[in-house]
Structures are given as structure tokens and as C-alpha cells.
Short mmCIF file of C-alpha atoms and ligand atoms in Angstrom, two decimals:
data_model
loop_
_atom_site.label_atom_id
_atom_site.label_comp_id
_atom_site.label_asym_id
_atom_site.label_seq_id
_atom_site.Cartn_x
_atom_site.Cartn_y
_atom_site.Cartn_z
CA UNK S 1 0.23 0.07 -0.12
CA UNK S 2 2.81 2.42 0.78
CA UNK S 3 3.78 5.06 -1.72
CA UNK S 4 0.09 4.83 -3.39
CA UNK S 5 -2.02 7.75 -3.65
CA UNK S 6 -5.30 6.56 -1.61
CA UNK S 7 -7.06 9.59 -0.26
CA UNK S 8 -9.56 8.95 2.88
CA UNK S 9 -11.56 11.18 4.96
CA UNK S 10 -11.99 10.84 8.42
CA UNK S 11 -15.13 12.27 9.66
CA UNK S 12 -14.59 13.49 13.29
CA UNK S 13 -11.23 14.26 15.38
CA UNK S 14 -12.21 12.25 18.34
CA UNK S 15 -10.13 9.23 19.59
CA UNK S 16 -12.03 6.57 17.26
CA UNK S 17 -11.08 8.74 14.48
CA UNK S 18 -7.63 9.90 14.92
CA UNK S 19 -6.85 6.11 15.56
CA UNK S 20 -7.73 5.49 12.13
CA UNK S 21 -6.19 7.93 10.76
CA UNK S 22 -2.93 6.86 12.35
CA UNK S 23 -3.52 3.54 11.12
CA UNK S 24 -4.05 4.41 7.63
CA UNK S 25 -1.13 6.73 7.65
CA UNK S 26 1.16 3.97 8.59
CA UNK S 27 0.22 2.16 4.97
CA UNK S 28 1.23 5.19 3.32
CA UNK S 29 -2.04 6.28 2.81
CA UNK S 30 -2.91 10.18 2.54
CA UNK S 31 -5.80 11.17 5.17
CA UNK S 32 -7.87 14.72 5.87
CA UNK S 33 -9.50 14.55 9.34
CA UNK S 34 -12.63 16.56 8.80
CA UNK S 35 -14.43 18.08 12.23
CA UNK S 36 -17.15 20.56 12.91
CA UNK S 37 -15.35 21.96 15.61
CA UNK S 38 -12.18 24.14 15.23
CA UNK S 39 -10.65 21.89 17.71
CA UNK S 40 -9.62 18.23 17.75
CA UNK S 41 -9.91 15.53 19.92
CA UNK S 42 -13.52 15.08 20.18
CA UNK S 43 -14.67 13.40 23.69
CA UNK S 44 -11.08 13.48 24.96
CA UNK S 45 -11.45 17.40 24.87
CA UNK S 46 -15.45 17.46 25.55
CA UNK S 47 -16.01 14.13 27.33
CA UNK S 48 -13.50 13.11 29.71
CA UNK S 49 -14.14 15.15 33.26
CA UNK S 50 -11.88 18.31 33.46
CA UNK S 51 -9.95 16.70 36.58
CA UNK S 52 -9.08 13.37 35.20
CA UNK S 53 -6.05 15.59 33.84
CA UNK S 54 -3.74 12.57 33.24
CA UNK S 55 -6.41 10.81 31.23
CA UNK S 56 -6.38 14.05 28.66
CA UNK S 57 -2.46 12.89 27.87
CA UNK S 58 -3.85 10.58 25.57
CA UNK S 59 -3.62 14.04 23.22
CA UNK S 60 0.25 13.14 23.09
CA UNK S 61 -0.36 10.29 21.10
CA UNK S 62 -3.56 11.14 19.23
CA UNK S 63 -2.13 14.04 17.55
CA UNK S 64 0.61 12.47 16.12
CA UNK S 65 -1.01 11.86 12.37
CA UNK S 66 -0.38 15.63 11.92
CA UNK S 67 3.16 15.93 13.43
CA UNK S 68 4.58 12.84 11.68
CA UNK S 69 2.30 11.70 8.44
CA UNK S 70 0.49 13.14 5.20
CA UNK S 71 -2.54 13.83 7.57
CA UNK S 72 -4.57 17.57 7.15
CA UNK S 73 -7.01 18.82 9.91
CA UNK S 74 -9.97 20.84 8.84
CA UNK S 75 -11.87 22.15 11.51
CA UNK S 76 -14.99 23.95 11.41
CA UNK S 77 -16.56 22.22 8.42
CA UNK S 78 -19.88 20.25 9.18
CA UNK S 79 -20.74 17.51 6.84
CA UNK S 80 -23.88 17.93 5.63
CA UNK S 81 -23.78 21.43 5.99
CA UNK S 82 -20.50 22.84 4.40
CA UNK S 83 -19.77 19.73 2.59
CA UNK S 84 -21.87 16.76 1.58
CA UNK S 85 -21.30 13.46 1.44
CA UNK S 86 -21.16 13.31 -2.42
CA UNK S 87 -18.74 16.24 -2.03
CA UNK S 88 -16.76 13.62 0.04
CA UNK S 89 -17.16 10.93 -2.00
CA UNK S 90 -15.78 13.34 -4.95
CA UNK S 91 -12.49 14.14 -3.44
CA UNK S 92 -11.63 10.51 -1.83
CA UNK S 93 -11.57 6.99 -2.56
CA UNK S 94 -12.99 6.07 1.34
CA UNK S 95 -15.04 7.88 3.62
CA UNK S 96 -14.52 6.69 7.47
CA UNK S 97 -17.20 8.33 10.03
CA UNK S 98 -16.20 8.77 13.37
CA UNK S 99 -19.00 11.26 14.92
CA UNK S 100 -19.53 9.11 18.27
CA UNK S 101 -22.84 9.10 20.17
CA UNK S 102 -23.69 12.59 20.90
CA UNK S 103 -27.48 12.37 21.63
CA UNK S 104 -29.21 11.63 25.34
CA UNK S 105 -30.91 8.57 25.62
CA UNK S 106 -34.30 9.89 27.14
CA UNK S 107 -35.77 8.02 30.36
CA UNK S 108 -38.99 8.22 28.90
CA UNK S 109 -40.87 9.43 31.97
CA UNK S 110 -43.43 12.21 32.87
CA UNK S 111 -41.37 15.59 33.57
CA UNK S 112 -38.30 14.92 31.55
CA UNK S 113 -38.32 17.93 29.79
CA UNK S 114 -38.96 20.16 32.74
CA UNK S 115 -36.53 23.14 33.02
CA UNK S 116 -33.55 21.90 35.39
CA UNK S 117 -33.30 18.24 33.93
CA UNK S 118 -30.43 18.03 31.52
CA UNK S 119 -29.41 14.69 29.78
CA UNK S 120 -25.56 13.81 30.77
CA UNK S 121 -24.01 14.59 27.62
CA UNK S 122 -25.48 18.01 27.57
CA UNK S 123 -24.49 18.62 31.12
CA UNK S 124 -20.95 17.22 30.52
CA UNK S 125 -20.14 18.95 27.18
CA UNK S 126 -21.57 22.56 29.47
CA UNK S 127 -19.01 21.74 31.90
CA UNK S 128 -16.53 20.75 29.18
CA UNK S 129 -16.70 24.03 27.45
CA UNK S 130 -18.13 22.94 24.11
CA UNK S 131 -19.08 25.84 21.84
CA UNK S 132 -22.85 24.44 21.64
CA UNK S 133 -23.34 24.56 25.28
CA UNK S 134 -21.86 27.78 26.60
CA UNK S 135 -25.12 29.08 27.12
CA UNK S 136 -26.69 26.48 29.19
CA UNK S 137 -26.86 28.25 32.66
CA UNK S 138 -27.84 25.28 34.75
CA UNK S 139 -29.84 25.45 37.60
CA UNK S 140 -27.21 25.02 40.76
CA UNK S 141 -29.21 27.26 43.16
CA UNK S 142 -31.34 23.65 45.04
CA UNK S 143 -29.39 21.89 47.67
CA UNK S 144 -30.10 18.83 45.91
CA UNK S 145 -29.02 17.19 42.65
CA UNK S 146 -30.31 13.57 41.33
CA UNK S 147 -28.16 11.61 38.97
CA UNK S 148 -29.80 8.83 37.14
CA UNK S 149 -27.49 5.65 36.34
CA UNK S 150 -24.98 3.62 37.82
CA UNK S 151 -22.14 4.39 34.80
CA UNK S 152 -18.82 6.32 34.75
CA UNK S 153 -20.65 9.03 32.97
CA UNK S 154 -22.75 9.61 35.98
CA UNK S 155 -19.84 9.39 38.36
CA UNK S 156 -17.92 11.80 36.57
CA UNK S 157 -20.79 14.14 37.17
CA UNK S 158 -21.69 13.61 40.71
CA UNK S 159 -17.60 14.17 41.18
CA UNK S 160 -17.88 17.64 39.60
CA UNK S 161 -20.88 18.45 41.37
CA UNK S 162 -19.19 17.36 44.65
CA UNK S 163 -15.87 19.13 44.49
CA UNK S 164 -14.85 22.50 45.06
CA UNK S 165 -14.34 25.14 42.85
CA UNK S 166 -10.59 25.59 44.42
CA UNK S 167 -10.06 21.84 43.66
CA UNK S 168 -11.15 22.84 39.87
CA UNK S 169 -9.29 25.73 39.64
CA UNK S 170 -6.45 24.11 38.15
CA UNK S 171 -8.53 22.39 35.72
CA UNK S 172 -9.23 23.40 31.64
CA UNK S 173 -12.74 24.48 32.95
CA UNK S 174 -13.82 28.11 31.42
CA UNK S 175 -13.86 31.06 34.10
CA UNK S 176 -17.70 31.02 33.25
CA UNK S 177 -18.43 27.25 34.47
CA UNK S 178 -15.86 27.84 37.47
CA UNK S 179 -17.82 30.61 38.75
CA UNK S 180 -21.33 29.19 38.08
CA UNK S 181 -19.63 26.28 40.09
CA UNK S 182 -18.51 28.29 42.92
CA UNK S 183 -21.66 29.63 43.32
CA UNK S 184 -23.41 26.48 43.50
CA UNK S 185 -25.44 25.73 46.26
CA UNK S 186 -25.93 21.69 45.64
CA UNK S 187 -25.07 20.16 48.51
CA UNK S 188 -26.45 16.57 48.38
CA UNK S 189 -26.10 14.48 45.00
CA UNK S 190 -28.26 11.44 44.72
CA UNK S 191 -26.84 8.89 42.58
CA UNK S 192 -30.38 6.72 41.48
CA UNK S 193 -29.41 3.47 40.64
CA UNK S 194 -31.90 0.95 39.18
CA UNK S 195 -30.13 -2.68 40.19
CA UNK S 196 -28.09 -3.44 43.06
CA UNK S 197 -24.32 -3.14 43.99
CA UNK S 198 -23.41 -6.12 42.25
CA UNK S 199 -24.65 -4.78 39.08
CA UNK S 200 -22.84 -1.19 38.95
CA UNK S 201 -21.54 -0.41 35.76
CA UNK S 202 -18.89 1.77 37.19
CA UNK S 203 -15.30 0.71 37.05
CA UNK S 204 -13.26 0.18 40.22
CA UNK S 205 -10.73 2.73 39.75
CA UNK S 206 -13.57 5.43 38.88
CA UNK S 207 -15.43 4.56 41.82
CA UNK S 208 -12.75 3.93 44.72
CA UNK S 209 -11.68 7.88 44.93
CA UNK S 210 -15.23 8.89 45.09
CA UNK S 211 -14.58 7.95 48.78
CA UNK S 212 -11.66 10.15 48.93
CA UNK S 213 -13.08 13.51 47.87
CA UNK S 214 -11.66 16.36 50.31
CA UNK S 215 -15.30 18.09 49.75
CA UNK S 216 -17.83 15.27 50.03
CA UNK S 217 -18.60 12.35 52.21
CA UNK S 218 -20.36 9.13 50.99
CA UNK S 219 -23.00 7.71 51.88
CA UNK S 220 -24.42 4.06 51.04
CA UNK S 221 -28.07 3.22 51.03
CA UNK S 222 -27.77 -0.21 50.22
CA UNK S 223 -30.76 -1.68 52.63
CA UNK S 224 -28.79 -4.27 53.97
CA UNK S 225 -27.83 -5.69 50.75
CA UNK S 226 -24.28 -5.63 50.76
CA UNK S 227 -24.27 -8.03 53.89
CA UNK S 228 -25.77 -10.86 51.52
CA UNK S 229 -24.34 -10.73 48.10
CA UNK S 230 -22.05 -13.25 47.49
CA UNK S 231 -19.01 -12.33 45.63
CA UNK S 232 -17.40 -15.29 44.47
CA UNK S 233 -19.91 -15.81 41.37
CA UNK S 234 -19.43 -11.97 40.18
CA UNK S 235 -16.86 -10.80 37.72
CA UNK S 236 -13.49 -9.39 39.37
CA UNK S 237 -14.99 -5.91 38.54
CA UNK S 238 -17.88 -6.15 40.64
CA UNK S 239 -16.25 -7.63 43.24
CA UNK S 240 -14.10 -5.08 43.45
CA UNK S 241 -16.74 -2.43 43.84
CA UNK S 242 -18.40 -4.45 46.39
CA UNK S 243 -15.45 -4.25 48.31
CA UNK S 244 -14.87 -0.77 47.94
CA UNK S 245 -18.73 -0.20 48.95
CA UNK S 246 -18.27 -2.47 52.34
CA UNK S 247 -15.49 -0.10 53.08
CA UNK S 248 -17.73 2.87 52.86
CA UNK S 249 -21.26 1.71 54.14
CA UNK S 250 -20.33 1.66 58.08
CA UNK S 251 -18.06 4.67 57.79
CA UNK S 252 -19.60 7.98 59.73
CA UNK S 253 -19.91 10.69 57.74
CA UNK S 254 -17.48 13.39 58.53
CA UNK S 255 -19.39 16.43 57.93
CA UNK S 256 -18.07 17.71 54.46
CA UNK S 257 -19.31 20.26 52.59
CA UNK S 258 -21.44 18.21 50.00
CA UNK S 259 -22.54 14.34 50.38
CA UNK S 260 -22.78 11.80 47.55
CA UNK S 261 -25.51 9.12 47.94
CA UNK S 262 -25.60 6.12 46.65
CA UNK S 263 -29.53 4.75 46.42
CA UNK S 264 -29.67 1.29 45.10
CA UNK S 265 -32.89 -0.56 43.22
CA UNK S 266 -34.30 2.87 42.46
CA UNK S 267 -36.12 3.95 39.25
CA UNK S 268 -37.54 7.39 38.29
CA UNK S 269 -40.62 7.10 37.48
CA UNK S 270 -41.89 10.65 37.11
CA UNK S 271 -40.71 14.42 37.77
CA UNK S 272 -42.91 16.94 39.27
CA UNK S 273 -42.26 20.47 39.08
CA UNK S 274 -44.23 23.71 37.89
CA UNK S 275 -42.10 24.51 34.47
CA UNK S 276 -38.97 23.55 36.78
CA UNK S 277 -38.02 20.34 38.42
CA UNK S 278 -38.32 20.12 42.11
CA UNK S 279 -38.84 16.36 42.42
CA UNK S 280 -38.25 13.20 41.58
CA UNK S 281 -40.08 10.32 42.16
CA UNK S 282 -38.30 6.82 42.54
CA UNK S 283 -39.92 3.60 42.27
CA UNK S 284 -38.16 0.97 44.55
CA UNK S 285 -37.24 -2.63 42.54
CA UNK S 286 -36.41 -5.62 43.51
CA UNK S 287 -34.58 -8.39 41.04
CA UNK S 288 -35.66 -11.77 39.75
CA UNK S 289 -33.04 -13.64 37.90
CA UNK S 290 -31.49 -10.06 36.78
CA UNK S 291 -34.86 -8.81 35.47
CA UNK S 292 -35.90 -5.62 37.41
CA UNK S 293 -39.10 -5.87 39.26
CA UNK S 294 -40.93 -2.44 40.38
CA UNK S 295 -42.29 -3.21 44.03
CA UNK S 296 -44.93 -0.35 43.58
CA UNK S 297 -43.29 1.54 46.83
CA UNK S 298 -42.37 5.25 45.60
CA UNK S 299 -39.98 7.57 47.16
CA UNK S 300 -39.82 11.28 46.57
CA UNK S 301 -36.47 12.97 46.46
CA UNK S 302 -36.70 16.69 46.45
CA UNK S 303 -34.39 18.03 43.41
CA UNK S 304 -33.78 21.07 41.59
CA UNK S 305 -31.13 19.65 39.24
CA UNK S 306 -31.76 16.26 37.56
CA UNK S 307 -29.04 14.61 35.24
CA UNK S 308 -29.72 11.74 33.29
CA UNK S 309 -26.75 9.67 32.55
CA UNK S 310 -28.05 6.55 30.94
CA UNK S 311 -26.25 6.37 28.02
CA UNK S 312 -26.21 7.87 24.55
CA UNK S 313 -27.10 6.98 20.73
CA UNK S 314 -25.51 8.32 17.53
CA UNK S 315 -26.57 11.38 15.82
CA UNK S 316 -28.18 10.15 12.41
CA UNK S 317 -25.92 10.94 9.34
CA UNK S 318 -28.39 11.31 6.51
CA UNK S 319 -26.81 9.88 3.66
CA UNK S 320 -26.18 6.84 5.62
CA UNK S 321 -28.58 3.88 7.01
CA UNK S 322 -29.42 4.00 10.65
CA UNK S 323 -30.16 1.09 13.54
CA UNK S 324 -32.84 3.21 15.30
CA UNK S 325 -33.09 0.04 17.85
CA UNK S 326 -29.04 0.21 18.71
CA UNK S 327 -28.74 4.09 17.99
CA UNK S 328 -25.34 3.09 15.73
CA UNK S 329 -25.18 2.99 12.06
CA UNK S 330 -25.01 -0.87 10.71
CA UNK S 331 -21.88 -2.27 9.87
CA UNK S 332 -19.74 -5.44 9.55
CA UNK S 333 -16.56 -4.85 11.11
CA UNK S 334 -16.63 -1.36 9.94
CA UNK S 335 -18.19 -1.26 6.81
CA UNK S 336 -21.48 0.10 6.52
CA UNK S 337 -24.22 -2.35 5.54
CA UNK S 338 -27.52 -1.50 3.88
CA UNK S 339 -30.09 -4.18 3.25
CA UNK S 340 -27.81 -6.94 3.69
CA UNK S 341 -25.06 -5.35 1.39
CA UNK S 342 -22.06 -3.32 1.77
CA UNK S 343 -22.13 0.54 0.99
CA UNK S 344 -19.12 0.90 -1.33
CA UNK S 345 -16.38 2.95 -0.06
CA UNK S 346 -18.11 4.24 2.99
CA UNK S 347 -17.23 2.87 6.85
CA UNK S 348 -17.83 3.84 10.55
CA UNK S 349 -15.42 3.51 13.43
CA UNK S 350 -15.93 4.27 17.46
CA UNK S 351 -19.36 4.61 18.97
CA UNK S 352 -20.96 5.23 15.94
CA UNK S 353 -20.12 1.89 14.93
CA UNK S 354 -20.27 -0.15 18.18
CA UNK S 355 -22.19 2.30 20.66
CA UNK S 356 -21.24 3.61 23.77
CA UNK S 357 -19.39 1.47 25.69
CA UNK S 358 -15.53 0.76 26.42
CA UNK S 359 -12.66 3.11 27.67
CA UNK S 360 -10.46 5.51 25.35
CA UNK S 361 -8.75 2.59 24.65
CA UNK S 362 -11.16 0.61 23.16
CA UNK S 363 -11.04 2.50 19.95
CA UNK S 364 -7.59 1.80 19.35
CA UNK S 365 -8.36 -2.42 18.64
CA UNK S 366 -11.63 -0.97 17.13
CA UNK S 367 -10.69 1.68 14.62
CA UNK S 368 -7.64 -0.79 13.74
CA UNK S 369 -10.48 -3.12 12.63
CA UNK S 370 -12.03 -0.60 10.44
CA UNK S 371 -8.79 0.79 9.14
CA UNK S 372 -8.18 -2.69 8.19
CA UNK S 373 -11.37 -3.12 5.90
CA UNK S 374 -10.49 0.23 4.46
CA UNK S 375 -7.41 -0.96 3.41
CA UNK S 376 -8.27 -4.37 2.02
CA UNK S 377 -11.21 -2.70 -0.21
CA UNK S 378 -9.13 0.30 -1.41
CA UNK S 379 -8.42 -1.09 -4.77
CA UNK S 380 -11.85 -1.77 -5.94
CA UNK S 381 -12.96 1.85 -4.70
CA UNK S 382 -14.34 4.11 -7.01
CA UNK S 383 -11.52 6.70 -8.28
CA UNK S 384 -12.69 10.07 -6.71
CA UNK S 385 -13.23 12.88 -9.33
CA UNK S 386 -10.89 15.35 -8.06
CA UNK S 387 -8.09 13.60 -5.97
CA UNK S 388 -6.50 16.85 -4.66
CA UNK S 389 -6.47 18.40 -1.10
CA UNK S 390 -6.32 21.77 -3.04
CA UNK S 391 -9.70 21.47 -4.53
CA UNK S 392 -11.41 20.68 -1.52
CA UNK S 393 -9.71 23.86 0.10
CA UNK S 394 -11.24 26.01 -2.91
CA UNK S 395 -14.54 24.33 -2.67
CA UNK S 396 -14.37 25.17 1.03
CA UNK S 397 -13.43 28.95 0.45
CA UNK S 398 -15.98 29.21 -2.61
CA UNK S 399 -18.96 28.34 0.23
CA UNK S 400 -17.35 30.69 2.62
CA UNK S 401 -16.20 28.42 5.38
CA UNK S 402 -13.88 29.33 7.58
CA UNK S 403 -11.92 25.96 7.99
CA UNK S 404 -9.32 25.55 10.60
CA UNK S 405 -5.84 23.52 9.45
CA UNK S 406 -3.47 21.87 12.16
CA UNK S 407 -1.54 25.25 12.62
CA UNK S 408 -4.61 27.30 13.08
CA UNK S 409 -5.50 24.74 16.05
CA UNK S 410 -1.89 25.17 17.40
CA UNK S 411 -2.73 28.74 17.71
CA UNK S 412 -5.73 28.05 19.80
CA UNK S 413 -3.79 25.44 21.53
CA UNK S 414 -1.15 28.05 22.49
CA UNK S 415 -3.85 30.97 23.57
CA UNK S 416 -5.55 27.98 25.72
CA UNK S 417 -2.06 27.12 27.54
CA UNK S 418 -1.54 30.99 27.90
CA UNK S 419 -4.63 31.81 29.42
CA UNK S 420 -4.15 28.67 31.85
CA UNK S 421 -0.75 29.74 33.07
CA UNK S 422 -2.76 32.72 34.79
CA UNK S 423 -5.02 30.76 36.55
CA UNK S 424 -2.42 27.89 37.54
CA UNK S 425 -4.17 25.80 35.08
CA UNK S 426 -2.29 23.50 32.20
CA UNK S 427 -5.21 25.33 30.02
CA UNK S 428 -8.34 27.23 29.70
CA UNK S 429 -10.14 26.07 27.00
CA UNK S 430 -11.63 28.66 24.57
CA UNK S 431 -15.20 28.15 24.76
CA UNK S 432 -17.01 30.23 22.26
CA UNK S 433 -17.29 29.36 18.62
CA UNK S 434 -16.32 33.11 17.43
CA UNK S 435 -13.39 33.25 19.64
CA UNK S 436 -12.15 30.11 18.76
CA UNK S 437 -12.00 31.03 15.35
CA UNK S 438 -10.71 34.56 15.67
CA UNK S 439 -7.83 33.10 17.36
CA UNK S 440 -7.50 30.08 14.97
CA UNK S 441 -7.79 32.24 11.89
CA UNK S 442 -5.68 34.74 13.30
CA UNK S 443 -2.80 35.81 10.76
CA UNK S 444 0.64 35.74 12.22
CA UNK S 445 3.70 37.84 11.02
P1 NAP Z 1 -23.15 3.00 31.05
O1 NAP Z 1 -22.13 2.42 31.34
O2 NAP Z 1 -23.66 2.42 29.83
O3 NAP Z 1 -23.97 3.57 31.78
C1 NAP Z 1 -25.37 3.57 32.22
C2 NAP Z 1 -25.96 3.33 33.27
O4 NAP Z 1 -27.52 3.81 32.68
C3 NAP Z 1 -26.29 1.92 33.65
O5 NAP Z 1 -26.25 1.77 34.94
C4 NAP Z 1 -27.79 1.47 33.43
O6 NAP Z 1 -28.23 0.88 34.37
C5 NAP Z 1 -28.41 3.07 33.53
N1 NAP Z 1 -29.53 3.02 32.88
C6 NAP Z 1 -29.85 2.87 31.37
N2 NAP Z 1 -31.28 2.81 30.91
C7 NAP Z 1 -31.64 3.43 32.25
C8 NAP Z 1 -33.30 3.85 32.74
N3 NAP Z 1 -34.06 3.60 31.81
N4 NAP Z 1 -33.11 4.05 33.99
C9 NAP Z 1 -32.53 3.82 34.95
N5 NAP Z 1 -31.53 3.76 34.67
C10 NAP Z 1 -30.67 3.47 33.28
O7 NAP Z 1 -22.54 4.45 29.92
P2 NAP Z 1 -21.90 5.93 30.49
O8 NAP Z 1 -21.84 5.93 32.15
O9 NAP Z 1 -22.70 7.12 29.74
O10 NAP Z 1 -20.57 5.69 30.09
C11 NAP Z 1 -20.58 5.15 28.67
C12 NAP Z 1 -19.00 4.47 28.29
O11 NAP Z 1 -18.03 5.61 28.52
C13 NAP Z 1 -19.16 3.32 29.22
O12 NAP Z 1 -18.11 2.47 28.56
C14 NAP Z 1 -18.07 4.04 30.43
O13 NAP Z 1 -17.12 3.10 31.15
C15 NAP Z 1 -16.83 5.08 29.32
N6 NAP Z 1 -16.56 6.33 30.83
C16 NAP Z 1 -15.42 6.10 30.69
C17 NAP Z 1 -15.00 6.74 31.66
C18 NAP Z 1 -13.51 6.61 32.17
O14 NAP Z 1 -12.98 5.71 31.90
N7 NAP Z 1 -12.88 7.35 33.34
C19 NAP Z 1 -15.54 8.14 32.07
C20 NAP Z 1 -16.84 8.34 31.38
C21 NAP Z 1 -17.15 7.00 30.74
P3 NAP Z 1 -28.06 -0.96 33.67
O15 NAP Z 1 -26.72 -1.25 34.35
O16 NAP Z 1 -29.46 -1.44 34.66
O17 NAP Z 1 -28.39 -0.99 32.36
#
């Protein structure tokens, strides 16, 4: 494959897209990475919690395509608006979509649309400084907040709400988010978990630090379940989680400013409020053969902020088929499949391909699989009408699209680091779209 002039477009500059780009580049393929935002890194930038600073160091590996290979970045270019799928087909031998799962799954209970109820994607993107959510202004005035779900996203949200502004000062959150969190009156954060302690999706490495927070006590409401669970038949991860919970269950609260409550066997059935949410009504569950069985017993939890962290589905891409039930693009090993046949030269990777599961590292093998099938298929691909990058640049310029190239992103990157140094942080994100573009497109002497 080396020395060929194959050209592939990767749509989405998050971890899955950049891992795919890396594998394709290693085979000498020319890759353009197109993202609707002016900044790369997708979920690493807009999904990893701000206080997970070490986890963000994966960026050092993700940026390699742009420093070492024939990869070009086209930021602030939205497929479906600025360029169409057909334009991509006209410029590339193959197109790999890696646009993730950005749509919050809904609980489907009454009151879910009240003000003060947010999906986790929305809330996380807000505190991560995503340009679409800078004006979210979430309600943080009530002492009680409810987070629904027992996955790592629910834990991230609970932790961010529980930490003091001083603890978050050295992260990359914007001054505006930091100020909102500083003014937050949230004191009790209730995690509503529909199953028992042996079925949580938290990873042990994420659960443990919740018990060591300087600003929050952890309170386990297990109704005696922890005493009766037999850990022998459980997976290692679940056993470790149970061990962690058992060390917390009898630990008296230390009177820290905030409290995180783990409430098991509770499903929200309704949210109440007059315009804005003020209460979550939850039903107690029992489990029979692993199935949730509601008991009819209800509990009311006052809360002025509710975040549902119950998973995501992909945003539909107009030109591609969609599996509504799974919330993904149907595919076989990354080859997009429609009515039982592969759609020629169109591929998916990451959450768009497999659904919202796994950690950042999972994308490496997943993207390698997609890249492998792209490479296998290239020699049979249709030759593009305009097989040169310059043509795409002219097309974008002709449509008035202010696209950001890698050097533009590096300007924005440097500006964020400069802003951070004034607050003792590694960086502070520039969040407003116009400001991002102003910095990234600024002409340097
Ligand atoms: P997740 O791990 O799938 O957890 C979703 C949670 O929502 C589960 O506890 C699920 O309960 C619950 N849920 C689903 N539908 C519900 C309903 N109708 N009512 C009540 N609860 C409901 O998803 P996630 O937390 O969004 O995370 C997505 C992926 O990103 C995961 O692979 C996660 O590990 C990863 N991630 C990793 C990190 C990290 O490594 N630091 C951080 C964030 C995210 P059931 O189990 O009963 O279905």
C-alpha cells in the first residue's frame, strides 16, 4: 500500500477517528480529518471530566498523525452543511465516519422535559466548554441534585458537582463554568441506581476515588444488600466494587460540605415541578433472575437539578442507514451495511460503529479493524473526481467556510495554555465558537 495515492476522509477528530487515521497513515495513505469544531480530540476534550487531567495526556498520541504523517485537519467544517456526503465521495477513495454518539438517551418518564433536567451529554459538554453549550446556565441553586445511572459518566458528574471550585481551578474549565460551580448551592447529590450493588457499571478505578473526596462524604443506602451479596460468582470488577462499598457502608460521615448518596434499586418514574423540576419520584425495585421488578413502593426526592446519565445514541447521518434500536450505523467490522449489502467505500468506527461502550483505549483495536477493511477494499474503490486536497480547500473557500487547519489549531492550543498559566491551570478552554475561530484563523506575522 505504501507510496500509493489513496485518499481517505475521516469525519470526526475524536479518539476513534484519530486512531483510524493513524493506522491508515502507517500504510502510506493520505488522510484528511474533518471535524465540525475548530478543535480536535472530540470526547477527550469534550467528554473526559476536567479533573481527569492524566487521562487527557492521551492527546500526545492522538496528535501524531498531524506531526508525523500526510494528515491534514479541516476543523469547523460540518458534513451535511458545509460539505455533503457526495462532496466527500467526489474527493476521496473512502470515507470513514467517526462522529460518536452525542444524543442523550431519554428515560421516557413524565416531567423529563422540565427545566433543570439535563441529559448527561448536555451537562458534560457544558462543563467541558463545548461551543454548543456555553449558554446552558444550569440550575445549581437547589441543595439537592439527582443523577440517574450507575456508569462512569454518572460518577464523573457527581464528582464534578461534589468538588469545590478551588479543586477545579487548576483544570481546563472556562472561567464562566468555574464561576457557576463556585456559586453552586448543591449539597446533596443522589445517584439513583436501578439495580443492586453487584450490577453497577462503574469501573473500580473510577469508583474508589469518590470515597476519598476532600469536599464530600459518601453515603451508601444499600438497605442491607451488601451484607447478603455473595461475591464468589461475580466478575472481578464487580467484586472490587463491592469491596469498596463495604468499606464505606459503616463509615460515619465526616461533615464535609457535600454528600454523595448511592441509592440502589431505585428507578425514576416521574419528575415533578411547575416549569422547573423540584422532585424526582422513584420506585423501589427488586430483582428476579437479574430482571428489574418494580415493587410499587415510591420515594420522593426533592431536587432542583436532575441529570440522566443513562447512555447515548448516535446522531443520524443523512446519507447513511441507521439502526434505530441500537442507535448506531449498521456495519460489519466497520463496513457500512444497507439492506444486507456493504455500501461501497463508506465506513464507521468508534461509538458510531459499536455504541457507547468501552474506554478511550478501546478505540485503538476498534479503529484498527475498520482501517484494515478500508485498506482491503481500497484497490476496488471508485476513483474520486477530484483527488487533490487543493480542490477541497477551494470548494470550502468558495462556500465561505472558515476552516481551521492544524497550524490554526496550534494557535488556539497555545492561546489556551497562555490563559491557563494565569490561573495555575495547564490550559483554559476557549469555548465560544467565534472566539475559537478568531484565535485559530488569526494571521501571524
Ligand atoms: P454506561 O456505562 O452504559 O452506564 C449507563 C447506566 O445507565 C447504567 O447504570 C444503566 O443501568 C443505567 N440506565 C440505562 N437506562 C436506564 C433507565 N431507563 N433507568 C435507569 N438507569 C438506566 O454508560 P455511561 O456512563 O454513559 O458511559 C459510556 C461509556 O463511557 C462506558 O463504557 C464508560 O465506561 C465510558 N466512560 C469511561 C470513563 C472513564 O474511564 N473514566 C468516564 C466516562 C465514561 P443498567 O446497568 O441497569 O442498564
